[in-house]
Coordinates of C-alpha atoms and ligand atoms in Angstrom, one line a residue:
M81 CA 0.0 0.0 0.0
N82 CA 1.4 3.4 -1.0
I83 CA 0.0 5.5 1.8
R84 CA 1.8 8.3 3.6
T85 CA 1.2 8.2 7.4
L86 CA 0.8 10.5 10.3
D87 CA 4.5 9.9 11.2
D88 CA 5.5 11.1 7.7
L89 CA 3.5 14.3 8.3
L90 CA 5.0 14.8 11.8
A91 CA 8.5 14.4 10.3
E92 CA 7.8 17.5 8.4
E93 CA 7.3 20.6 10.5
V94 CA 3.6 20.8 11.6
T95 CA 4.0 23.4 14.3
G96 CA 1.5 26.1 13.5
R97 CA 0.1 24.3 10.5
R98 CA -3.6 23.8 10.3
V99 CA -4.3 20.1 10.1
L100 CA -7.8 18.8 9.2
V101 CA -8.6 15.5 10.8
R102 CA -11.5 13.5 9.5
A103 CA -12.7 11.4 12.4
D104 CA -15.7 9.1 12.8
L105 CA -17.2 10.6 16.0
N106 CA -20.6 9.0 15.1
V107 CA -21.3 7.8 18.7
P108 CA -24.6 6.5 20.0
L109 CA -26.7 9.1 21.9
D110 CA -29.4 8.4 24.5
K111 CA -32.7 9.3 22.8
Q112 CA -34.1 10.9 25.9
T113 CA -31.2 12.7 27.4
G114 CA -28.9 13.2 24.3
Q115 CA -26.0 11.9 26.4
I116 CA -23.2 9.9 24.7
T117 CA -23.8 6.2 25.6
D118 CA -20.6 4.8 24.3
D119 CA -17.5 7.0 23.7
G120 CA -15.3 4.2 22.1
R121 CA -15.0 6.0 18.8
I122 CA -13.9 9.2 20.5
R123 CA -11.2 7.4 22.5
A124 CA -10.1 5.6 19.3
V125 CA -8.9 8.9 17.7
L126 CA -7.0 10.2 20.7
P127 CA -3.6 8.8 19.6
T128 CA -3.7 10.7 16.4
L129 CA -5.1 13.9 17.9
G130 CA -2.7 13.7 20.9
A131 CA 0.3 13.4 18.5
L132 CA -0.8 16.5 16.5
V133 CA -1.4 18.5 19.7
Q134 CA 2.0 17.5 21.0
A135 CA 3.6 18.6 17.7
G136 CA 2.0 22.0 18.0
A137 CA -0.4 21.7 15.0
K138 CA -3.6 23.7 14.9
V139 CA -6.0 20.7 14.9
V140 CA -9.3 21.0 13.1
V141 CA -11.5 17.9 13.6
C142 CA -14.5 17.1 11.5
S143 CA -17.0 14.2 11.6
H144 CA -20.5 13.2 10.8
L145 CA -23.1 12.1 13.4
G146 CA -26.1 10.1 12.5
R147 CA -27.9 10.7 9.2
P148 CA -29.3 14.2 9.2
K149 CA -30.7 15.2 5.8
G150 CA -28.3 17.8 4.6
S151 CA -29.4 20.7 6.8
P152 CA -28.8 21.6 10.5
D153 CA -30.7 19.5 13.0
P154 CA -30.0 20.0 16.7
A155 CA -30.6 16.3 17.4
F156 CA -27.5 15.5 15.5
S157 CA -25.2 18.3 16.8
L158 CA -21.6 17.4 17.6
R159 CA -21.6 19.8 20.5
P160 CA -21.8 17.1 23.2
V161 CA -19.0 15.3 21.4
A162 CA -16.8 18.4 21.7
G163 CA -17.3 18.4 25.4
R164 CA -16.4 14.7 25.8
L165 CA -13.4 15.1 23.5
G166 CA -12.1 18.0 25.6
E167 CA -12.4 15.9 28.8
L168 CA -10.5 13.0 27.2
L169 CA -7.8 15.3 25.7
G170 CA -7.5 17.2 29.0
A171 CA -7.9 20.6 27.2
P172 CA -11.0 22.5 25.9
V173 CA -12.1 21.8 22.4
H174 CA -13.3 24.9 20.5
F175 CA -16.6 24.2 18.9
A176 CA -17.7 25.7 15.5
E177 CA -21.4 26.2 15.1
D178 CA -21.2 25.4 11.4
T179 CA -19.0 23.3 9.2
V180 CA -17.5 25.7 6.7
G181 CA -19.2 29.0 7.4
D182 CA -18.3 32.1 9.4
S183 CA -18.1 30.2 12.7
A184 CA -15.8 27.6 11.3
R185 CA -13.5 30.1 9.7
S186 CA -13.2 32.3 12.8
T187 CA -12.8 29.3 15.1
V188 CA -10.0 27.9 13.1
A189 CA -8.4 31.4 12.7
G190 CA -8.5 31.8 16.5
L191 CA -6.6 28.5 17.2
A192 CA -3.2 28.7 18.9
D193 CA -0.6 26.1 18.2
G194 CA -1.5 22.8 19.8
Q195 CA -5.2 23.7 20.2
V196 CA -8.1 21.7 18.9
A197 CA -11.4 22.7 17.2
L198 CA -14.3 20.5 16.2
L199 CA -16.5 21.6 13.3
E200 CA -20.3 21.0 13.4
N201 CA -21.7 17.9 11.7
L202 CA -20.5 17.5 8.1
R203 CA -23.9 16.1 7.1
F204 CA -25.6 19.4 7.9
N205 CA -24.3 20.2 4.4
P206 CA -25.9 18.6 1.3
G207 CA -22.5 18.6 -0.5
E208 CA -21.0 16.1 2.0
T209 CA -23.0 13.0 0.8
S210 CA -24.0 14.2 -2.6
K211 CA -23.7 11.8 -5.6
D212 CA -23.0 14.8 -7.8
E213 CA -19.3 15.2 -8.1
A214 CA -19.4 19.0 -8.6
R215 CA -21.6 19.6 -5.6
R216 CA -19.4 17.4 -3.5
G217 CA -16.3 19.1 -4.9
A218 CA -17.6 22.5 -4.0
F219 CA -18.1 21.5 -0.4
A220 CA -14.7 19.8 -0.4
D221 CA -13.1 23.1 -1.6
Q222 CA -14.6 24.9 1.4
L223 CA -13.4 22.3 3.8
A224 CA -9.9 22.1 2.3
A225 CA -9.7 25.9 2.6
L226 CA -9.7 25.6 6.4
A227 CA -6.5 23.6 6.5
D228 CA -3.0 23.0 5.1
A229 CA -2.9 19.2 5.5
Y230 CA -5.4 16.4 5.8
V231 CA -5.4 13.3 8.1
D232 CA -7.9 10.5 7.6
D233 CA -8.6 8.8 10.9
A234 CA -12.3 8.0 10.2
F235 CA -12.0 4.3 9.6
G236 CA -15.8 3.8 10.2
A237 CA -16.5 6.1 7.2
V238 CA -13.8 5.0 4.6
H239 CA -16.4 3.0 2.7
R240 CA -18.4 6.2 2.0
R241 CA -17.6 8.2 -1.2
H242 CA -18.3 11.5 0.7
A243 CA -16.7 14.9 0.3
S244 CA -14.7 14.8 3.6
V245 CA -13.5 11.2 3.0
Y246 CA -12.9 11.1 -0.8
D247 CA -12.7 14.6 -2.2
V248 CA -10.8 16.6 0.4
P249 CA -7.6 14.4 0.2
A250 CA -7.5 15.2 -3.5
R251 CA -7.1 18.9 -2.5
L252 CA -4.6 18.7 0.4
P253 CA -1.4 16.8 1.3
H254 CA -3.0 13.7 2.9
V255 CA -1.9 11.0 5.3
A256 CA -3.6 8.1 7.2
G257 CA -4.0 8.5 10.9
R258 CA -3.0 6.0 13.5
L259 CA -6.4 4.4 13.8
V260 CA -6.9 4.0 10.1
L261 CA -3.5 2.4 9.8
R262 CA -4.1 0.0 12.6
E263 CA -7.5 -1.0 11.3
V264 CA -6.1 -1.7 7.8
E265 CA -3.2 -3.7 9.2
V266 CA -5.5 -5.9 11.4
L267 CA -8.1 -6.5 8.7
G268 CA -5.3 -7.2 6.2
T269 CA -4.2 -10.1 8.4
L270 CA -7.7 -11.5 8.1
T271 CA -7.8 -11.2 4.2
G272 CA -4.2 -12.5 3.9
E273 CA -3.1 -15.8 5.5
P274 CA -4.7 -16.0 8.9
D275 CA -3.6 -18.7 11.4
R276 CA -6.0 -21.6 11.3
P277 CA -8.5 -22.6 12.3
Y278 CA -10.1 -19.3 11.3
V279 CA -13.6 -19.0 12.8
V280 CA -16.0 -16.2 12.0
V281 CA -19.0 -15.4 14.1
L282 CA -21.8 -13.4 12.4
G283 CA -25.0 -12.0 14.0
G284 CA -27.2 -9.0 13.7
S285 CA -30.6 -8.8 12.2
K286 CA -30.4 -9.1 8.4
V287 CA -28.9 -11.7 6.2
S288 CA -29.2 -9.3 3.2
D289 CA -26.7 -6.9 4.9
K290 CA -24.2 -9.8 5.4
L291 CA -24.7 -11.7 2.2
A292 CA -21.7 -10.3 0.4
V293 CA -19.4 -10.8 3.3
I294 CA -20.6 -14.4 3.8
E295 CA -19.9 -15.1 0.1
A296 CA -16.4 -13.6 0.4
L297 CA -15.6 -15.4 3.7
L298 CA -16.9 -18.9 3.0
P299 CA -14.0 -20.1 0.9
K300 CA -11.5 -18.6 3.5
V301 CA -12.9 -19.7 6.9
D302 CA -12.9 -23.1 8.6
R303 CA -16.1 -22.4 10.5
L304 CA -18.9 -19.8 10.2
L305 CA -21.1 -19.5 13.3
V306 CA -24.4 -17.8 12.7
G307 CA -26.6 -16.3 15.4
G308 CA -28.6 -13.2 15.9
G309 CA -31.8 -12.3 14.0
M310 CA -30.3 -13.5 10.7
C311 CA -30.1 -17.1 11.9
F312 CA -33.9 -17.6 11.5
T313 CA -33.8 -17.2 7.7
F314 CA -31.1 -19.9 7.7
L315 CA -33.3 -22.1 10.0
K316 CA -36.2 -21.6 7.7
A317 CA -34.0 -22.6 4.8
Q318 CA -33.4 -25.9 6.6
G319 CA -37.1 -26.4 6.6
H320 CA -37.8 -25.3 10.2
E321 CA -40.7 -23.2 11.4
V322 CA -39.5 -20.0 13.1
G323 CA -42.7 -18.7 14.6
S324 CA -42.8 -14.9 14.5
S325 CA -39.1 -14.5 14.6
L326 CA -37.3 -12.1 12.3
L327 CA -37.4 -13.6 8.8
E328 CA -36.3 -12.4 5.4
E329 CA -38.6 -14.5 3.2
E330 CA -36.9 -13.4 0.0
M331 CA -33.5 -14.6 1.3
V332 CA -34.6 -18.2 2.2
E333 CA -33.5 -19.6 -1.2
T334 CA -30.2 -17.8 -1.0
C335 CA -29.6 -19.2 2.5
R336 CA -30.4 -22.7 1.2
S337 CA -27.8 -22.4 -1.5
L338 CA -25.2 -21.0 0.9
L339 CA -25.8 -23.9 3.2
E340 CA -25.4 -26.4 0.3
R341 CA -22.2 -24.7 -0.9
A342 CA -20.7 -24.4 2.7
G343 CA -20.2 -28.1 3.0
G344 CA -20.8 -28.1 6.7
K345 CA -18.8 -25.0 7.5
I346 CA -21.9 -23.0 8.7
M347 CA -23.0 -23.8 12.2
L348 CA -26.5 -22.7 13.2
P349 CA -28.2 -22.6 16.6
V350 CA -29.6 -25.8 18.0
D351 CA -31.7 -24.0 20.6
V352 CA -33.2 -20.6 20.9
V353 CA -34.6 -18.3 23.6
A354 CA -38.2 -17.7 22.4
A355 CA -40.5 -15.1 23.9
D356 CA -44.1 -14.2 23.8
A357 CA -43.3 -10.7 22.6
F358 CA -40.4 -8.3 21.7
A359 CA -40.2 -6.8 25.2
P360 CA -37.7 -6.9 28.1
D361 CA -40.1 -8.5 30.5
A362 CA -41.8 -10.9 28.0
P363 CA -42.3 -14.5 29.3
H364 CA -39.7 -16.7 27.5
D365 CA -38.0 -20.0 27.6
T366 CA -35.5 -22.1 25.7
V367 CA -36.8 -24.2 22.8
R368 CA -35.3 -26.4 20.1
A369 CA -34.2 -24.4 17.1
D370 CA -36.3 -26.8 14.9
G371 CA -39.4 -26.4 17.0
I372 CA -40.1 -22.7 17.6
P373 CA -43.8 -22.4 18.5
S374 CA -45.8 -20.5 16.0
K375 CA -46.7 -17.5 18.1
R376 CA -43.3 -17.0 19.7
V377 CA -40.3 -14.9 18.7
G378 CA -36.7 -16.0 19.0
L379 CA -34.7 -13.2 20.7
D380 CA -31.4 -15.0 21.6
I381 CA -29.4 -18.2 21.0
G382 CA -29.9 -20.8 23.6
P383 CA -27.4 -22.2 26.2
E384 CA -26.6 -25.4 24.2
T385 CA -25.8 -23.3 21.1
V386 CA -23.5 -21.1 23.2
A387 CA -21.7 -24.2 24.4
G388 CA -21.4 -25.5 20.9
F389 CA -20.1 -22.1 19.6
A390 CA -17.7 -21.8 22.5
A391 CA -16.3 -25.3 21.7
A392 CA -15.7 -24.2 18.1
L393 CA -14.1 -21.0 19.3
R394 CA -11.8 -22.7 21.8
G395 CA -9.7 -24.3 19.2
A396 CA -9.5 -21.3 16.9
R397 CA -6.3 -19.4 16.1
T398 CA -8.0 -16.5 14.3
I399 CA -11.5 -15.1 15.1
F400 CA -13.6 -12.4 13.6
W401 CA -16.9 -11.5 15.2
N402 CA -19.5 -9.1 13.8
G403 CA -23.0 -8.7 15.1
P404 CA -24.8 -9.6 18.4
M405 CA -26.3 -13.1 19.0
G406 CA -29.5 -11.7 20.4
V407 CA -31.3 -8.6 21.7
F408 CA -28.4 -7.9 24.1
E409 CA -29.9 -4.5 25.1
M410 CA -32.5 -6.5 27.1
A411 CA -30.9 -8.4 30.0
A412 CA -33.1 -11.5 29.5
F413 CA -31.8 -11.9 25.9
A414 CA -28.1 -10.9 26.5
H415 CA -26.8 -14.3 27.5
G416 CA -26.0 -15.5 24.0
T417 CA -24.0 -12.4 23.1
R418 CA -22.2 -12.5 26.5
G419 CA -21.4 -16.2 26.2
V420 CA -20.0 -15.9 22.7
A421 CA -18.1 -12.7 23.6
E422 CA -16.5 -14.4 26.6
A423 CA -15.6 -17.5 24.6
I424 CA -13.9 -15.2 22.1
A425 CA -12.1 -13.2 24.8
N426 CA -10.8 -16.5 26.4
A427 CA -9.7 -18.1 23.1
D428 CA -6.0 -18.4 22.5
A429 CA -6.3 -16.7 19.2
F430 CA -6.0 -13.4 17.3
T431 CA -9.4 -11.9 17.9
V432 CA -11.1 -9.1 16.0
V433 CA -14.4 -7.6 16.9
G434 CA -15.9 -5.7 14.0
G435 CA -18.7 -3.3 14.0
G436 CA -20.4 -0.6 16.0
D437 CA -23.0 -2.9 17.6
S438 CA -20.6 -5.7 18.6
A439 CA -18.1 -3.3 19.9
A440 CA -20.8 -1.5 21.9
A441 CA -22.0 -4.9 23.2
V442 CA -18.6 -5.7 24.5
R443 CA -18.6 -2.4 26.5
A444 CA -22.3 -2.5 27.5
L445 CA -21.8 -6.0 28.9
G446 CA -18.9 -4.8 30.9
L447 CA -16.4 -7.1 29.2
D448 CA -12.7 -6.3 29.2
E449 CA -11.8 -4.6 25.9
Q450 CA -8.2 -5.6 26.5
A451 CA -9.1 -9.2 26.2
F452 CA -9.6 -8.8 22.4
S453 CA -6.7 -8.3 20.0
H454 CA -8.6 -5.5 18.2
I455 CA -12.0 -3.9 18.4
S456 CA -12.7 -2.2 15.1
T457 CA -14.5 1.1 15.0
G458 CA -16.0 0.3 11.6
G459 CA -19.2 -1.7 11.0
G460 CA -19.9 -1.4 7.3
A461 CA -16.3 -0.4 6.6
S462 CA -14.8 -3.6 8.2
L463 CA -17.3 -5.8 6.4
E464 CA -16.6 -4.1 3.0
Y465 CA -12.9 -4.4 3.6
L466 CA -13.3 -8.2 4.2
E467 CA -15.5 -8.4 1.1
G468 CA -12.5 -7.2 -0.8
K469 CA -14.2 -4.0 -2.0
T470 CA -12.2 -0.9 -2.9
L471 CA -12.8 1.6 -0.1
P472 CA -13.1 5.2 -1.4
G473 CA -11.4 6.7 1.7
I474 CA -8.4 4.4 1.4
A475 CA -8.1 4.7 -2.3
A476 CA -8.1 8.5 -1.9
L477 CA -5.1 8.2 0.4
E478 CA -3.2 6.1 -2.1
N479 CA -3.2 8.7 -4.8
Ligands
LIG43 C1 -21.1 3.9 11.1 O1 -21.7 4.2 12.1 O2 -21.2 2.8 10.5 C2 -20.3 5.0 10.4 O3 -20.1 6.1 11.2 C3 -20.8 5.3 9.1 O4 -22.1 5.9 9.2 P1 -23.1 5.8 8.0 O5 -23.5 4.3 7.8 O6 -24.3 6.7 8.4 O7 -22.4 6.3 6.8
LIG44 MG1 -0.7 10.1 -1.7

C-alpha cells in the first residue's frame, strides 16, 4: 500500500500548521437525554489527535453524526462530542457552530498552536454526501480551505464516497492517521493468510446486509457460526418453522444455496430463547431451534448453542466477530452475546471484533476490551474491507 502516514507528516514541520482530521465521531446518543452512551469512537482517535497537539499543530476535527438530511438538525449536533473530546484530551475543544461557514473560519483562525477545534456535523451540508461530483467538490473546496494538510482517521467512514472522505484528500497533502493504519493492518491479516483454524461469528438482524461478506468469507474460513436475528432465515432454509421471529422470506432460497455450498462449515443454533413478545419482560423459555412455537419470537441463541459455539471458538487461532447473537440490550436476551463474547475473549487466538454494535455490546456488557486483540471502529467499513471491495477513503489516500 502506497499511503503516507501521520508519522510522515509529523516528520515535516507541523507546528503552527492547520491540520484537518476527518474522524468518525458518530457515537450513540441516548434518545431521551442526548448523552453519549458509548465513547469508544472518540477514544479511538486520541492517539492521532494527541500526537498532533503534541507537535503544535492547529488541529481541526470534522465528523458526521447520524444521518441528518443535509441541513442543520439540533438532534445531530456534535456539540456534546466536543465536550467529551475535551475531557479526554484534557484541554478544551473549540466548537464551531457550522462546518465551513463564518463560525468555522473564525474558530480555526483563533486556534493557537496545539489547540483543537471541532466543526459542526458534516452532514448538515448537502455537499458532503451528494452523488453529484461537482456539488461534493464545491463543499470539499470549502473544507480544504480551512487547512494545510489532511489526516484521515475515520475508519468507520472509509467505505463512503463522501466529500470529507474522498474529495478533500485530492485537495490537500494527505496521510492516514494511527487508527486507520491499525484497522487496515489488522483486517489485512484476516484477508491474507490467517492462522488456522479461522472462525468467523456473524450475528445481527439481516442476512441481506451480510450476504456479500458471507460469500467472500466462505472459501476462506474453517467455520462460520451464525446467530442473531439472521439465523432464523437460515433455520427456515433448513425447513424449520421460526414462529414470528425475524425472517427475510426473499432470502430463504439464497440461504439454502449458501448452506449447500458451505459443505458443513456453517454452524447454526440448535436451541433458541423464544419469547411471547419483543419486550424486556416478556415471558420466555429455551426451545429447540427446529421447534419454535408459531406465536413466539426468537430473541437470543440458547445455552446449548452457546456451548457449541464456545467449543468451536476454543480451538480457533483467528477469530472475527460481527453482530450480536440476540437482543443484548434486554438483559433476558443478552446471555448468548455475552457467552460468545466471553468465549472469544478467552480463546488463545488473534481476535477481532468488528462493527459498532458488537463493539458497543462488549462495552455495554462490561467485558474487558483488552481481552480482544482488536476492536474495530468500523461496522460497514470492516465488512466491506473483508468483502475485498475498494474503499473510497483508502483509495483516496493512495493517490
Ligand atoms: C457507522 O456508524 O457505521 C459509520 O459512522 C458510518 O455511518 P453511515 O453508515 O451513516 O455512513
Ligand atoms: Mg498520496
